[in-house]
XYZ file of C-alpha atoms in Angstrom:
757
model
C -19.861 -1.595 26.889
C -16.543 -0.362 28.045
C -14.293 -2.477 25.899
C -15.823 -0.031 23.228
C -13.952 3.100 24.665
C -10.600 3.278 24.119
C -9.591 4.237 27.555
C -11.589 1.498 29.294
C -10.010 -0.776 26.381
C -6.534 -0.331 27.631
C -7.132 -1.054 31.302
C -8.916 -4.256 30.127
C -6.688 -5.329 27.348
C -3.832 -6.694 29.736
C -6.687 -9.179 31.548
C -7.917 -10.077 28.049
C -4.665 -10.791 26.782
C -3.504 -12.788 29.677
C -5.619 -15.793 29.004
C -4.876 -15.941 25.403
C -2.771 -18.997 25.545
C -2.701 -21.286 28.350
C -2.467 -25.073 28.485
C -5.583 -27.429 28.053
C -6.475 -30.930 27.114
C -5.990 -32.387 23.860
C -10.060 -32.341 23.342
C -10.197 -28.615 24.053
C -9.391 -25.989 22.119
C -8.696 -22.415 23.593
C -9.932 -19.423 21.041
C -9.148 -15.658 20.983
C -10.406 -13.457 18.477
C -10.412 -9.641 17.086
C -12.936 -8.515 14.686
C -12.586 -6.036 11.930
C -15.501 -4.409 13.496
C -13.711 -4.020 16.947
C -16.584 -5.615 18.754
C -14.086 -8.259 19.995
C -10.518 -7.210 20.690
C -8.062 -10.059 21.905
C -11.356 -11.477 23.393
C -11.796 -15.038 25.102
C -14.347 -16.611 23.037
C -16.014 -20.053 24.274
C -13.302 -22.990 23.866
C -14.434 -25.803 21.247
C -13.785 -29.181 21.277
C -11.919 -31.842 19.122
C -14.530 -34.695 18.036
C -17.108 -32.887 16.072
C -17.996 -34.384 12.426
C -16.636 -31.904 9.810
C -19.407 -29.292 8.994
C -17.417 -26.371 7.472
C -16.957 -25.186 3.591
C -13.435 -25.122 4.092
C -11.012 -27.668 6.187
C -7.362 -26.647 7.455
C -5.372 -29.654 8.119
C -2.308 -29.643 10.261
C 0.220 -31.995 10.390
C 3.239 -31.306 12.652
C 5.563 -33.793 11.423
C 6.643 -31.406 8.572
C 8.332 -28.455 10.031
C 9.992 -25.245 8.513
C 11.565 -22.549 10.233
C 12.199 -22.276 13.833
C 10.909 -18.947 15.276
C 12.791 -16.298 17.252
C 9.328 -14.324 18.026
C 7.534 -11.001 17.284
C 8.211 -7.341 18.139
C 9.109 -3.907 17.232
C 11.545 -1.113 17.616
C 12.021 1.231 20.952
C 13.114 3.822 18.858
C 14.332 7.255 20.612
C 10.861 8.703 20.325
C 9.359 5.465 21.852
C 11.598 5.740 24.717
C 11.137 9.337 25.217
C 7.579 9.221 25.633
C 7.128 6.334 27.833
C 10.219 7.531 29.913
C 9.129 11.261 30.239
C 5.109 11.058 30.167
C 4.011 8.127 31.936
C 3.941 7.784 35.731
C 6.023 4.891 37.077
C 2.868 3.000 37.648
C 2.024 3.576 33.715
C 5.179 2.546 32.726
C 5.047 -0.593 34.594
C 1.698 -1.410 33.524
C 2.743 -0.627 29.702
C 5.739 -2.900 29.589
C 3.882 -5.895 31.128
C 1.191 -5.214 28.376
C 3.930 -5.212 25.711
C 6.311 -7.960 26.938
C 4.422 -10.317 29.186
C 2.904 -13.263 27.680
C 0.745 -13.838 30.710
C -0.340 -10.221 31.271
C 0.069 -8.929 27.842
C 0.933 -9.697 24.224
C 4.447 -11.141 24.923
C 6.658 -9.303 22.233
C 10.001 -11.277 22.258
C 12.182 -9.329 19.538
C 13.436 -5.599 19.861
C 15.015 -3.852 17.108
C 17.271 -0.787 18.258
C 18.744 1.665 16.028
C 22.415 2.783 16.767
C 22.073 6.484 16.987
C 19.235 8.571 15.330
C 16.439 7.746 12.956
C 13.264 9.301 11.525
C 12.013 8.988 15.012
C 14.629 10.567 17.321
C 13.726 13.040 19.930
C 17.337 14.312 20.007
C 17.805 15.094 16.375
C 20.564 13.518 14.592
C 23.375 11.883 16.281
C 25.602 9.100 15.988
C 27.891 7.361 18.951
C 31.020 9.360 17.602
C 30.294 12.651 16.174
C 32.735 14.883 15.423
C 33.506 18.736 14.477
C 32.753 19.185 10.632
C 36.156 18.312 9.056
C 37.456 16.146 11.928
C 37.755 12.376 12.055
C 38.084 10.111 15.048
C 39.499 6.557 13.161
C 40.490 5.059 16.780
C 36.823 5.846 17.901
C 38.524 7.650 21.012
C 35.484 9.738 21.542
C 32.880 6.861 21.178
C 30.031 7.131 23.411
C 26.409 5.881 23.997
C 25.681 8.498 26.572
C 22.460 9.601 24.645
C 20.911 6.387 24.785
C 21.661 6.534 28.542
C 19.380 9.337 28.995
C 16.084 7.322 28.723
C 16.404 4.631 25.857
C 18.397 2.112 28.036
C 16.335 2.957 31.336
C 13.058 1.534 29.201
C 14.725 -1.170 27.774
C 16.045 -2.530 31.241
C 12.357 -2.102 32.157
C 11.269 -4.309 29.297
C 14.146 -6.898 29.820
C 13.214 -7.180 33.810
C 9.747 -8.362 32.267
C 11.158 -10.535 29.630
C 15.216 -11.530 30.205
C 14.884 -13.352 26.857
C 14.266 -10.458 24.649
C 16.565 -10.650 21.374
C 18.242 -7.205 20.352
C 18.975 -6.510 16.705
C 21.010 -3.523 16.192
C 21.673 -1.604 13.453
C 22.760 2.364 12.151
C 20.409 4.517 10.024
C 23.602 5.882 9.161
C 27.470 5.866 10.709
C 29.366 8.870 11.892
C 29.034 11.538 9.399
C 33.002 11.858 9.252
C 32.666 8.397 7.671
C 30.813 9.127 4.859
C 31.773 11.207 1.524
C 28.606 13.609 2.137
C 29.899 14.623 5.604
C 26.426 14.553 6.792
C 24.340 11.664 8.677
C 21.315 12.729 6.074
C 22.104 10.531 2.775
C 25.263 10.125 0.608
C 27.783 7.363 0.271
C 29.920 5.928 2.771
C 33.894 6.373 2.628
C 35.041 2.683 2.160
C 38.617 4.058 3.895
C 36.590 4.064 6.906
C 35.354 0.166 6.763
C 37.665 -0.787 9.795
C 36.646 2.157 11.864
C 32.840 1.147 10.871
C 33.739 -2.510 12.228
C 35.232 -1.377 15.638
C 32.001 1.138 15.927
C 29.778 -2.175 15.565
C 31.847 -3.901 18.383
C 31.953 -0.937 20.898
C 28.538 -0.632 20.453
C 27.763 -4.390 21.357
C 30.171 -4.268 24.128
C 28.443 -1.212 25.386
C 24.975 -2.382 25.521
C 25.969 -5.576 27.051
C 27.639 -3.805 29.882
C 24.520 -2.184 30.673
C 22.699 -5.703 30.506
C 21.415 -6.053 27.414
C 22.918 -8.663 25.046
C 22.748 -8.064 21.355
C 21.385 -11.122 19.391
C 21.829 -9.754 15.997
C 23.265 -6.754 13.876
C 22.828 -5.465 10.214
C 25.330 -3.465 8.362
C 23.039 -0.890 7.206
C 19.323 0.194 7.503
C 17.646 0.372 4.155
C 20.872 0.443 2.348
C 19.068 1.643 -1.205
C 17.154 4.641 0.393
C 19.474 7.673 0.873
C 17.578 10.929 1.904
C 18.611 14.227 2.936
C 15.997 14.827 5.270
C 16.889 12.250 7.948
C 19.816 9.937 8.617
C 20.236 7.542 5.834
C 23.018 6.033 3.827
C 23.548 4.317 0.431
C 25.601 1.160 0.615
C 25.928 -1.274 -2.316
C 25.630 -4.863 -2.022
C 29.621 -5.288 -3.138
C 30.256 -2.736 -0.336
C 28.259 -4.605 2.023
C 29.524 -7.711 1.307
C 33.337 -6.590 1.351
C 32.542 -4.821 4.693
C 31.366 -8.160 6.528
C 33.948 -10.291 4.883
C 36.850 -8.241 5.257
C 36.021 -5.877 8.569
C 33.100 -6.646 10.310
C 33.356 -10.637 10.711
C 37.197 -10.641 11.626
C 36.307 -7.673 14.488
C 33.609 -9.185 15.784
C 35.745 -12.619 16.210
C 38.626 -10.905 17.390
C 36.739 -9.334 20.085
C 35.061 -12.603 21.105
C 31.459 -11.554 20.023
C 29.165 -13.823 18.134
C 26.049 -11.671 17.171
C 24.079 -13.041 14.065
C 24.593 -10.916 10.940
C 21.636 -9.825 8.890
C 22.281 -9.061 5.248
C 20.337 -6.536 3.017
C 17.428 -4.881 5.445
C 15.577 -3.595 3.160
C 12.035 -4.036 0.641
C 10.623 -7.143 -0.826
C 11.315 -5.491 -4.524
C 14.760 -6.584 -4.742
C 16.114 -9.998 -4.483
C 19.315 -9.508 -6.250
C 20.809 -7.314 -3.407
C 20.394 -10.130 -0.647
C 21.533 -12.816 -3.236
C 24.805 -10.999 -3.750
C 25.031 -10.971 -0.274
C 24.366 -14.596 0.527
C 26.452 -15.652 -2.444
C 29.822 -13.552 -1.286
C 29.547 -13.365 2.388
C 27.277 -16.284 2.792
C 30.115 -17.552 5.629
C 29.531 -15.078 7.846
C 25.722 -13.740 7.581
C 22.606 -15.951 9.150
C 20.301 -14.763 6.441
C 18.369 -11.835 5.101
C 16.372 -9.096 6.890
C 13.275 -7.545 5.059
C 10.911 -4.762 5.107
C 7.372 -4.095 3.555
C 7.312 -0.966 2.013
C 8.033 -2.085 -1.784
C 7.110 -5.634 -3.643
C 5.591 -8.792 -2.460
C 6.250 -10.890 0.473
C 6.772 -13.881 -1.641
C 10.264 -12.336 -2.513
C 11.296 -14.155 0.785
C 10.653 -17.391 -0.451
C 12.271 -16.621 -3.841
C 15.566 -16.264 -1.899
C 14.589 -19.222 0.340
C 14.323 -21.223 -2.556
C 17.331 -20.173 -4.137
C 19.752 -20.143 -0.828
C 17.890 -22.964 1.451
C 20.380 -22.791 3.971
C 19.766 -19.302 5.200
C 17.359 -17.456 7.424
C 14.687 -14.803 6.979
C 13.897 -12.323 9.330
C 10.897 -9.657 8.744
C 12.263 -6.628 10.706
C 10.221 -3.425 9.729
C 7.002 -2.166 8.547
C 4.611 0.732 9.991
C 0.972 1.205 10.047
C -0.114 4.702 8.864
C -2.938 6.927 10.595
C -4.411 7.264 7.113
C -5.476 3.639 7.250
C -8.487 2.158 8.707
C -8.536 -0.528 11.828
C -10.066 -3.425 9.892
C -8.044 -2.608 6.522
C -4.857 -2.473 8.701
C -5.877 -5.565 10.581
C -6.395 -7.572 7.422
C -3.230 -6.325 5.846
C -0.944 -7.045 8.423
C -2.207 -10.497 9.083
C -1.916 -11.532 5.240
C 1.355 -10.151 4.787
C 2.867 -10.079 8.286
C 1.765 -12.360 10.847
C 0.695 -15.011 8.205
C 2.380 -13.858 5.045
C 5.693 -13.219 6.425
C 5.943 -16.531 8.375
C 4.397 -18.637 5.691
C 7.308 -17.183 3.544
C 9.977 -18.487 6.131
C 10.293 -15.270 8.229
C 11.642 -16.510 11.768
C 10.663 -13.451 13.252
C 8.201 -10.541 12.570
C 8.590 -6.801 13.987
C 7.071 -3.695 13.263
C 8.666 -0.215 13.504
C 7.785 2.093 16.728
C 6.750 0.861 20.022
C 4.977 4.307 20.857
C 4.297 7.521 19.217
C 2.222 10.208 20.092
C -0.936 11.566 18.794
C 0.926 13.581 16.426
C 2.763 10.553 15.056
C 5.955 12.318 16.586
C 8.446 13.432 17.617
C 10.041 13.080 14.363
C 13.296 13.621 12.985
C 12.404 14.105 9.446
C 10.684 11.238 8.093
C 7.047 9.508 8.183
C 4.764 12.029 9.626
C 1.592 9.820 9.668
C 2.915 6.238 11.406
C 1.622 5.111 14.335
C 3.159 2.736 17.063
C 1.908 -0.254 19.204
C 0.558 2.333 21.062
C -0.403 6.120 21.423
C 0.875 7.880 24.254
C -1.607 11.075 24.158
C 0.615 13.899 25.723
C -2.034 16.803 25.063
C -3.493 15.816 28.772
C -1.938 15.221 31.870
C -1.503 12.735 32.811
C -0.887 11.416 29.432
C -2.854 8.334 28.181
C -2.130 5.138 26.526
C -4.073 3.818 23.606
C -3.706 0.449 21.950
C -3.301 0.664 17.963
C -4.366 -1.912 15.383
C -0.861 -3.260 15.670
C -0.946 -4.047 19.510
C -3.727 -6.268 18.327
C -2.502 -7.827 15.339
C 0.507 -8.642 17.119
C -1.573 -9.957 20.090
C -3.113 -12.565 17.994
C 0.598 -14.063 17.892
C 0.866 -14.353 21.540
C 1.574 -17.985 22.399
C 3.824 -18.669 19.394
C 7.157 -18.757 21.743
C 10.875 -18.457 20.904
C 11.699 -22.058 19.724
C 8.230 -22.859 18.130
C 8.200 -24.281 14.503
C 6.121 -23.269 11.989
C 4.464 -26.439 10.669
C 2.416 -27.805 7.863
C -0.903 -26.499 7.069
C -2.925 -25.746 4.199
C -4.096 -21.901 3.622
C -6.074 -19.890 1.027
C -4.187 -17.328 -1.202
C -3.531 -13.955 0.100
C -6.084 -11.391 -1.114
C -8.438 -14.494 -2.657
C -11.288 -13.818 -0.085
C -10.554 -17.069 2.096
C -9.300 -18.489 5.233
C -5.599 -17.919 5.627
C -3.992 -19.196 8.265
C -0.350 -20.461 9.759
C 0.212 -23.104 12.432
C 3.188 -23.594 14.948
C 4.064 -26.172 17.379
C 5.742 -25.046 20.628
C 9.070 -26.507 22.493
C 6.531 -28.180 24.969
C 4.421 -29.718 22.203
C 1.591 -27.211 22.510
C -0.079 -26.212 19.214
C -1.079 -22.557 18.124
C -3.007 -22.040 14.844
C -3.494 -18.118 13.374
C -6.501 -17.838 11.142
C -7.782 -14.650 9.175
C -11.132 -14.753 7.366
C -10.543 -12.623 4.201
C -13.836 -12.809 2.852
C -17.004 -10.305 2.865
C -18.881 -12.589 5.310
C -18.712 -15.073 8.069
C -17.032 -18.585 7.205
C -17.556 -21.669 8.838
C -14.336 -23.928 8.668
C -13.074 -27.176 10.001
C -9.715 -27.942 11.548
C -8.166 -31.339 11.135
C -5.750 -32.663 13.580
C -3.853 -34.812 11.302
C -1.926 -37.202 13.965
C -5.384 -38.517 15.050
C -7.443 -37.262 12.317
C -9.505 -35.248 14.830
C -11.650 -32.229 13.697
C -13.323 -29.134 15.282
C -15.564 -26.764 13.729
C -15.623 -22.726 13.608
C -17.196 -19.715 12.378
C -15.464 -16.884 11.844
C -16.659 -13.369 11.302
C -15.600 -11.396 7.958
C -12.415 -9.663 8.136
C -11.463 -11.015 11.422
C -8.758 -12.917 13.070
C -8.705 -16.108 15.751
C -6.038 -17.625 17.563
C -6.721 -21.194 18.438
C -4.172 -23.165 20.833
C -4.069 -26.542 22.532
C -1.728 -29.161 23.981
C -1.935 -32.499 22.424
C 0.564 -33.935 24.880
C -2.090 -33.176 27.933
C -4.013 -36.005 26.133
C -1.728 -38.567 27.994
C -2.707 -37.411 31.199
C 0.148 -34.932 32.236
C 0.255 -31.195 31.274
C 3.505 -29.903 30.687
C 4.847 -26.865 32.976
C 5.403 -23.668 31.194
C 6.781 -20.346 31.175
C 10.462 -21.738 32.495
C 12.821 -19.018 33.442
C 16.490 -19.131 33.890
C 18.339 -16.482 35.541
C 22.106 -16.345 36.525
C 22.748 -14.929 39.869
C 26.882 -15.694 40.185
C 29.472 -17.014 38.326
C 28.477 -20.536 39.544
C 24.553 -20.229 39.993
C 21.517 -20.056 37.725
C 18.256 -20.110 39.482
C 14.964 -21.627 37.575
C 11.361 -21.157 37.621
C 8.220 -22.420 36.078
C 4.382 -22.593 35.962
C 3.256 -25.692 37.626
C 1.470 -28.668 35.638
C -2.423 -28.478 35.885
C -2.136 -32.366 36.258
C -2.728 -32.722 40.356
C 0.128 -34.242 42.224
C 2.874 -34.083 39.548
C 6.584 -33.887 40.354
C 9.084 -32.246 38.127
C 12.776 -33.266 36.188
C 15.005 -30.851 34.999
C 17.123 -31.423 32.073
C 20.374 -29.420 31.332
C 22.954 -29.339 28.470
C 25.174 -26.603 27.117
C 23.668 -27.338 23.591
C 20.564 -25.483 22.529
C 17.678 -27.739 21.279
C 18.587 -30.628 23.342
C 16.173 -33.465 23.772
C 15.615 -34.678 27.252
C 17.511 -37.820 28.072
C 19.057 -39.907 31.112
C 22.388 -38.414 30.194
C 21.327 -34.853 30.620
C 18.833 -35.159 33.718
C 19.843 -32.817 36.251
C 17.430 -33.786 39.007
C 13.857 -35.134 39.462
C 11.424 -35.858 41.922
C 10.763 -31.989 42.706
C 7.610 -30.737 44.256
C 7.922 -27.019 43.937
C 8.582 -24.772 40.712
C 11.901 -23.333 41.606
C 15.258 -24.699 41.474
C 19.159 -23.436 42.000
C 21.638 -25.130 40.115
C 24.916 -24.414 41.609
C 28.610 -25.488 41.123
C 28.499 -24.419 37.391
C 31.394 -23.142 35.251
C 31.898 -19.351 35.033
C 31.062 -17.610 31.611
C 29.242 -20.600 30.065
C 25.680 -20.726 28.698
C 23.332 -23.325 30.373
C 20.365 -24.653 28.464
C 17.223 -26.323 30.425
C 13.990 -28.020 30.048
C 11.462 -29.404 32.661
C 9.100 -32.127 32.587
C 6.290 -32.805 34.754
C 5.769 -36.602 35.919
C 2.589 -38.100 37.388
C 1.511 -41.644 37.980
C -0.222 -42.095 34.468
C 2.589 -40.238 32.258
C 5.648 -37.826 31.607
C 4.512 -34.641 29.898
C 6.061 -33.159 27.061
C 9.050 -30.683 28.073
C 8.215 -27.225 28.924
C 9.990 -24.424 26.653
C 13.513 -23.938 26.499
C 15.357 -21.540 29.021
C 18.756 -20.577 28.947
C 21.213 -18.277 30.967
C 24.996 -17.565 30.920
C 26.975 -17.717 34.164
C 29.373 -14.657 34.813
C 32.482 -14.761 34.027
C 35.255 -14.695 37.110
C 38.729 -14.948 35.470
C 40.452 -11.480 36.940
C 41.435 -9.167 34.185
C 41.697 -5.466 33.693
C 40.880 -2.813 31.046
C 41.943 0.583 30.114
C 40.248 3.808 29.034
C 41.545 7.242 28.403
C 40.319 10.777 27.630
C 41.482 12.269 24.473
C 43.767 15.255 24.139
C 43.677 18.658 22.537
C 46.815 21.209 22.552
C 45.939 24.476 21.425
C 49.118 25.751 21.064
C 51.961 23.891 19.109
C 54.806 23.172 21.356
C 52.689 23.142 24.671
C 52.049 19.700 26.632
C 48.854 17.981 27.464
C 47.310 15.445 29.703
C 45.008 12.522 29.748
C 43.567 10.648 32.553
C 44.104 6.742 31.936
C 41.613 4.539 33.768
C 42.472 1.288 35.046
C 39.144 -0.821 35.539
C 39.762 -4.078 37.293
C 37.389 -7.274 36.483
C 36.732 -10.731 37.904
C 38.216 -10.102 41.014
C 41.571 -8.577 39.576
C 43.723 -7.167 42.133
C 47.394 -6.450 41.753
C 49.910 -3.791 40.248
C 49.618 -2.548 36.432
C 52.626 -1.142 34.717
C 51.738 0.932 32.429
C 53.921 2.206 29.116
C 52.964 4.424 26.277
C 53.874 5.052 22.845
C 53.139 7.077 19.687
C 51.476 4.788 17.242
C 50.268 7.047 14.527
C 51.016 10.421 13.115
C 50.127 12.748 10.249
C 51.816 12.087 6.999
C 55.160 14.104 6.513
C 55.187 14.975 10.647
C 59.006 16.036 11.384
C 58.900 16.921 14.976
C 56.963 14.116 16.981
C 55.475 14.394 20.536
C 56.934 12.514 23.351
C 55.055 10.601 25.938
C 55.392 9.253 29.570
C 52.645 7.874 32.275
C 52.761 7.653 35.568
C 53.453 3.704 36.717
C 52.686 1.429 38.250
C 48.988 1.756 39.162
C 47.689 -0.298 42.183
C 44.208 -2.139 41.900
C 42.840 -2.900 45.335
C 39.236 -4.349 45.471
C 36.645 -3.226 42.781
C 37.366 0.233 42.338
C 38.983 1.692 39.362
C 42.665 3.725 39.500
C 43.961 6.410 37.601
C 47.457 7.391 36.223
C 48.404 10.510 34.049
C 49.482 10.264 30.313
C 51.807 13.575 29.844
C 52.484 14.374 25.827
C 55.134 16.959 25.031
C 55.124 18.764 21.871
C 57.918 21.387 22.711
C 60.710 22.269 20.083
C 63.374 20.039 19.092
C 67.003 21.008 17.503
C 67.904 21.423 13.979
C 71.307 20.780 13.221
C 73.810 22.013 10.495
C 75.978 19.881 8.462
C 78.932 18.223 10.289
C 82.159 18.532 8.531
C 83.949 15.342 9.585
C 85.521 13.807 6.473
C 88.074 15.784 4.248
C 86.946 13.947 1.542
C 83.536 15.321 1.616
C 82.277 17.219 -1.408
C 81.903 20.475 0.794
C 85.788 20.123 2.072
C 86.929 19.262 -1.277
C 85.194 22.422 -2.832
C 86.853 24.551 0.241
C 90.200 23.227 0.165
C 90.391 24.099 -3.729
C 89.133 27.366 -3.397
C 91.522 28.386 -0.838
C 94.553 27.173 -3.279
C 93.475 29.202 -5.690
C 93.199 32.243 -3.945
C 96.499 31.689 -2.493
C 98.241 31.239 -5.913
C 96.446 34.304 -7.290
C 97.746 36.139 -4.233
C 101.044 34.849 -4.530
C 101.532 34.842 -8.256
C 99.660 38.043 -8.778
C 101.918 40.292 -6.908
C 104.585 41.787 -9.263
C 108.186 40.095 -8.827
C 109.889 43.234 -7.741
C 107.398 43.960 -4.999
C 107.461 40.651 -3.648
C 110.529 41.190 -1.152
C 108.462 43.980 0.201
C 105.342 41.904 0.740
C 107.319 38.510 1.781
C 106.030 38.932 5.200
C 102.149 39.147 3.844
C 102.624 36.369 1.787
C 104.200 34.207 4.287
C 101.461 35.036 6.856
C 98.646 33.866 3.901
C 100.404 30.915 3.392
C 100.452 30.070 7.220
C 96.659 30.910 7.488
C 95.578 28.747 4.435
C 97.709 25.689 5.643
C 96.221 25.791 9.229
C 92.672 25.626 7.928
C 93.492 22.865 5.634
C 94.970 21.034 8.511
C 91.978 21.719 10.733
C 89.786 20.051 7.913
C 91.850 17.278 7.688
C 91.616 16.807 11.367
C 87.941 15.359 11.361
C 86.849 18.008 13.426
C 82.957 19.006 13.486
C 80.740 22.322 13.646
C 77.192 21.639 14.900
C 74.580 24.746 15.643
C 71.036 24.482 16.773
C 68.098 26.219 16.102
C 64.628 26.081 17.963
C 61.548 24.941 15.861
C 58.085 25.655 16.358
C 57.087 22.553 18.037
C 55.440 19.354 16.861
C 53.786 19.068 13.564
C 50.170 20.213 13.714
C 47.534 17.649 13.334
C 46.091 14.155 14.730
C 48.077 11.635 16.323
C 47.662 8.294 17.993
C 49.170 7.196 21.537
C 48.778 3.745 22.309
C 48.976 3.021 26.297
C 49.488 -0.463 27.382
C 49.123 -2.051 30.812
C 50.704 -5.287 31.971
C 50.277 -7.253 35.081
C 51.887 -10.878 34.827
C 50.483 -12.484 31.643
C 47.478 -10.112 31.575
C 47.640 -6.856 29.403
C 45.501 -4.536 27.767
C 45.663 -1.237 25.990
C 43.833 1.688 25.062
C 44.299 4.790 22.428
C 44.545 8.154 23.003
C 43.456 10.756 20.188
C 45.747 13.680 20.216
C 45.011 16.593 18.534
C 47.699 19.444 18.089
C 46.555 22.760 16.652
């Protein structure tokens, strides 16, 4: 059959996955299955029904009234290597098909989480780089050279494709290494952080978040350091102790984010299951600022997540990295992933589960010094033209979780222990009330089991092949006679309007009621009813406040009943407050004593128009600097329309003057010494001449006395003597010049790095 051939399989997998989860009656259960033998790959199986008598050897009982963690979703990382392959080797049509197969819940596997590196990793097609690289031995404390230009080549364009399909993707960002100049080792590949630069590192995060958000990519969460206990000289890594991370979060990162008005969640630790002391140190010392702990799979046991949860129950857990290896087998990797990630991590309180690369090539690359046998969700074979796309085990593994939407709660269900050869499972209830049950048979033979829906003690029976997974979904709310609308999306189109769209209820003749709140997780009520009686599946909410996040739910209403709410959707209206920002280029002066210029750009926002007065000042200089540079800037700058305007900052490092002592007081020690010396000389000359010769030298003596007297009178008159000598110019080193702009009550500033050689 076609589905046994990889090429045909990828063409058909989107259609198979699109039917994975859909609203159905309470007595009918939808089934999607993947077998360890690959005879079924996200295959739609015949539905089953509640109401059957128990017939299995094992019963899974689901009790939705007991809830655990709320889910953010499932995903992977769009590494530099992944984005490079997608952008450079796939045709536009192939790119669109792949993005849909990954991020659409109706046409693919519905990924909702992305973990994005800040700079290079072991999977970077551009080698080692950060967002602020400097020549060896140089620093950039004010981050004047910060730039995400390398991400703009293909990473951000590919991310934008993903967001176009699913605008509700949640993005976590973190560095594998900060810029090399921030480290004691002076290299991105291994070594310790130089704690002196913690303030700069905090601003590095602020600038990263702002730069990505300016590209339309919101940042949901950040972590201070990837795998802080792993320092390798072969690819970007860093040692960052628990005490360092705690201090950084409390003293630098948290305040910097707050001052910038940014509110991403902060994940602590970001490393393996084999260490619980590090994450507990973070929670104990920085608990007021962190959302919880993020975990990796490469050492230890998934139960570590529950150990930390028990010790610190008010924090969340996120599972953020694991990778399949080409040395494994399909059924082995499917089973391990089900037991430890999809089922294991979520049963141990993970709010999300993500693997490593989205895509790698047929050689497990491009690599940058790390893993040489990893695979992604898909393999892009670049050895043929056009390149082909082949789904891997990870694609099918995570496809079995499609239908667990963001906002779902894990609910109570019983499960066999990991690796015990039994039936393992995890259950979720979505915001619209629909249920998802994921089951894996760890046994060596097919197993028949019952599923008991505790609220009405109803059962269905299913037989699952050995080392295989199945996902069951049903909607209890549909038993009331009205199915809920699904796939609600919210899109902000201006500062005062958000457009809504949803998939219609399957109940004939249903109309729709829309509820809105500025608080997430709200419950529909008459107090937040926006409108009702709608017959269509779109709505424009107008007259909204700018810069505000609105949350929405939709219910279907029929003659028999009102459905459960849809999934929650949200959007943030644009900010319209007029404002402006400044940016400027760095200055390097190659010759001491010369002048240099920088272009200062004034960028309007929120419809700002008007005149901006600019000033400049030297705000930082090298220790011991004597002759300091001076600055001037052309001002004012006029803004009209949405275009930026430019001004010129000029820095002068020409020589200053050096002054001698100013002889202004007769009581100054220099003068006192001079006067005494002159008197002594006069006395010697006067009395040292023989008496008999004095009359012959009377004229000389008188002249000498008159000269001494006039010099002493000149000293007593308070006169001064000043000389000037040219210096070599401004002291060499790195300076910081701050340019400030003002327009009425609005102000903005930027720093300019000045290097004098």
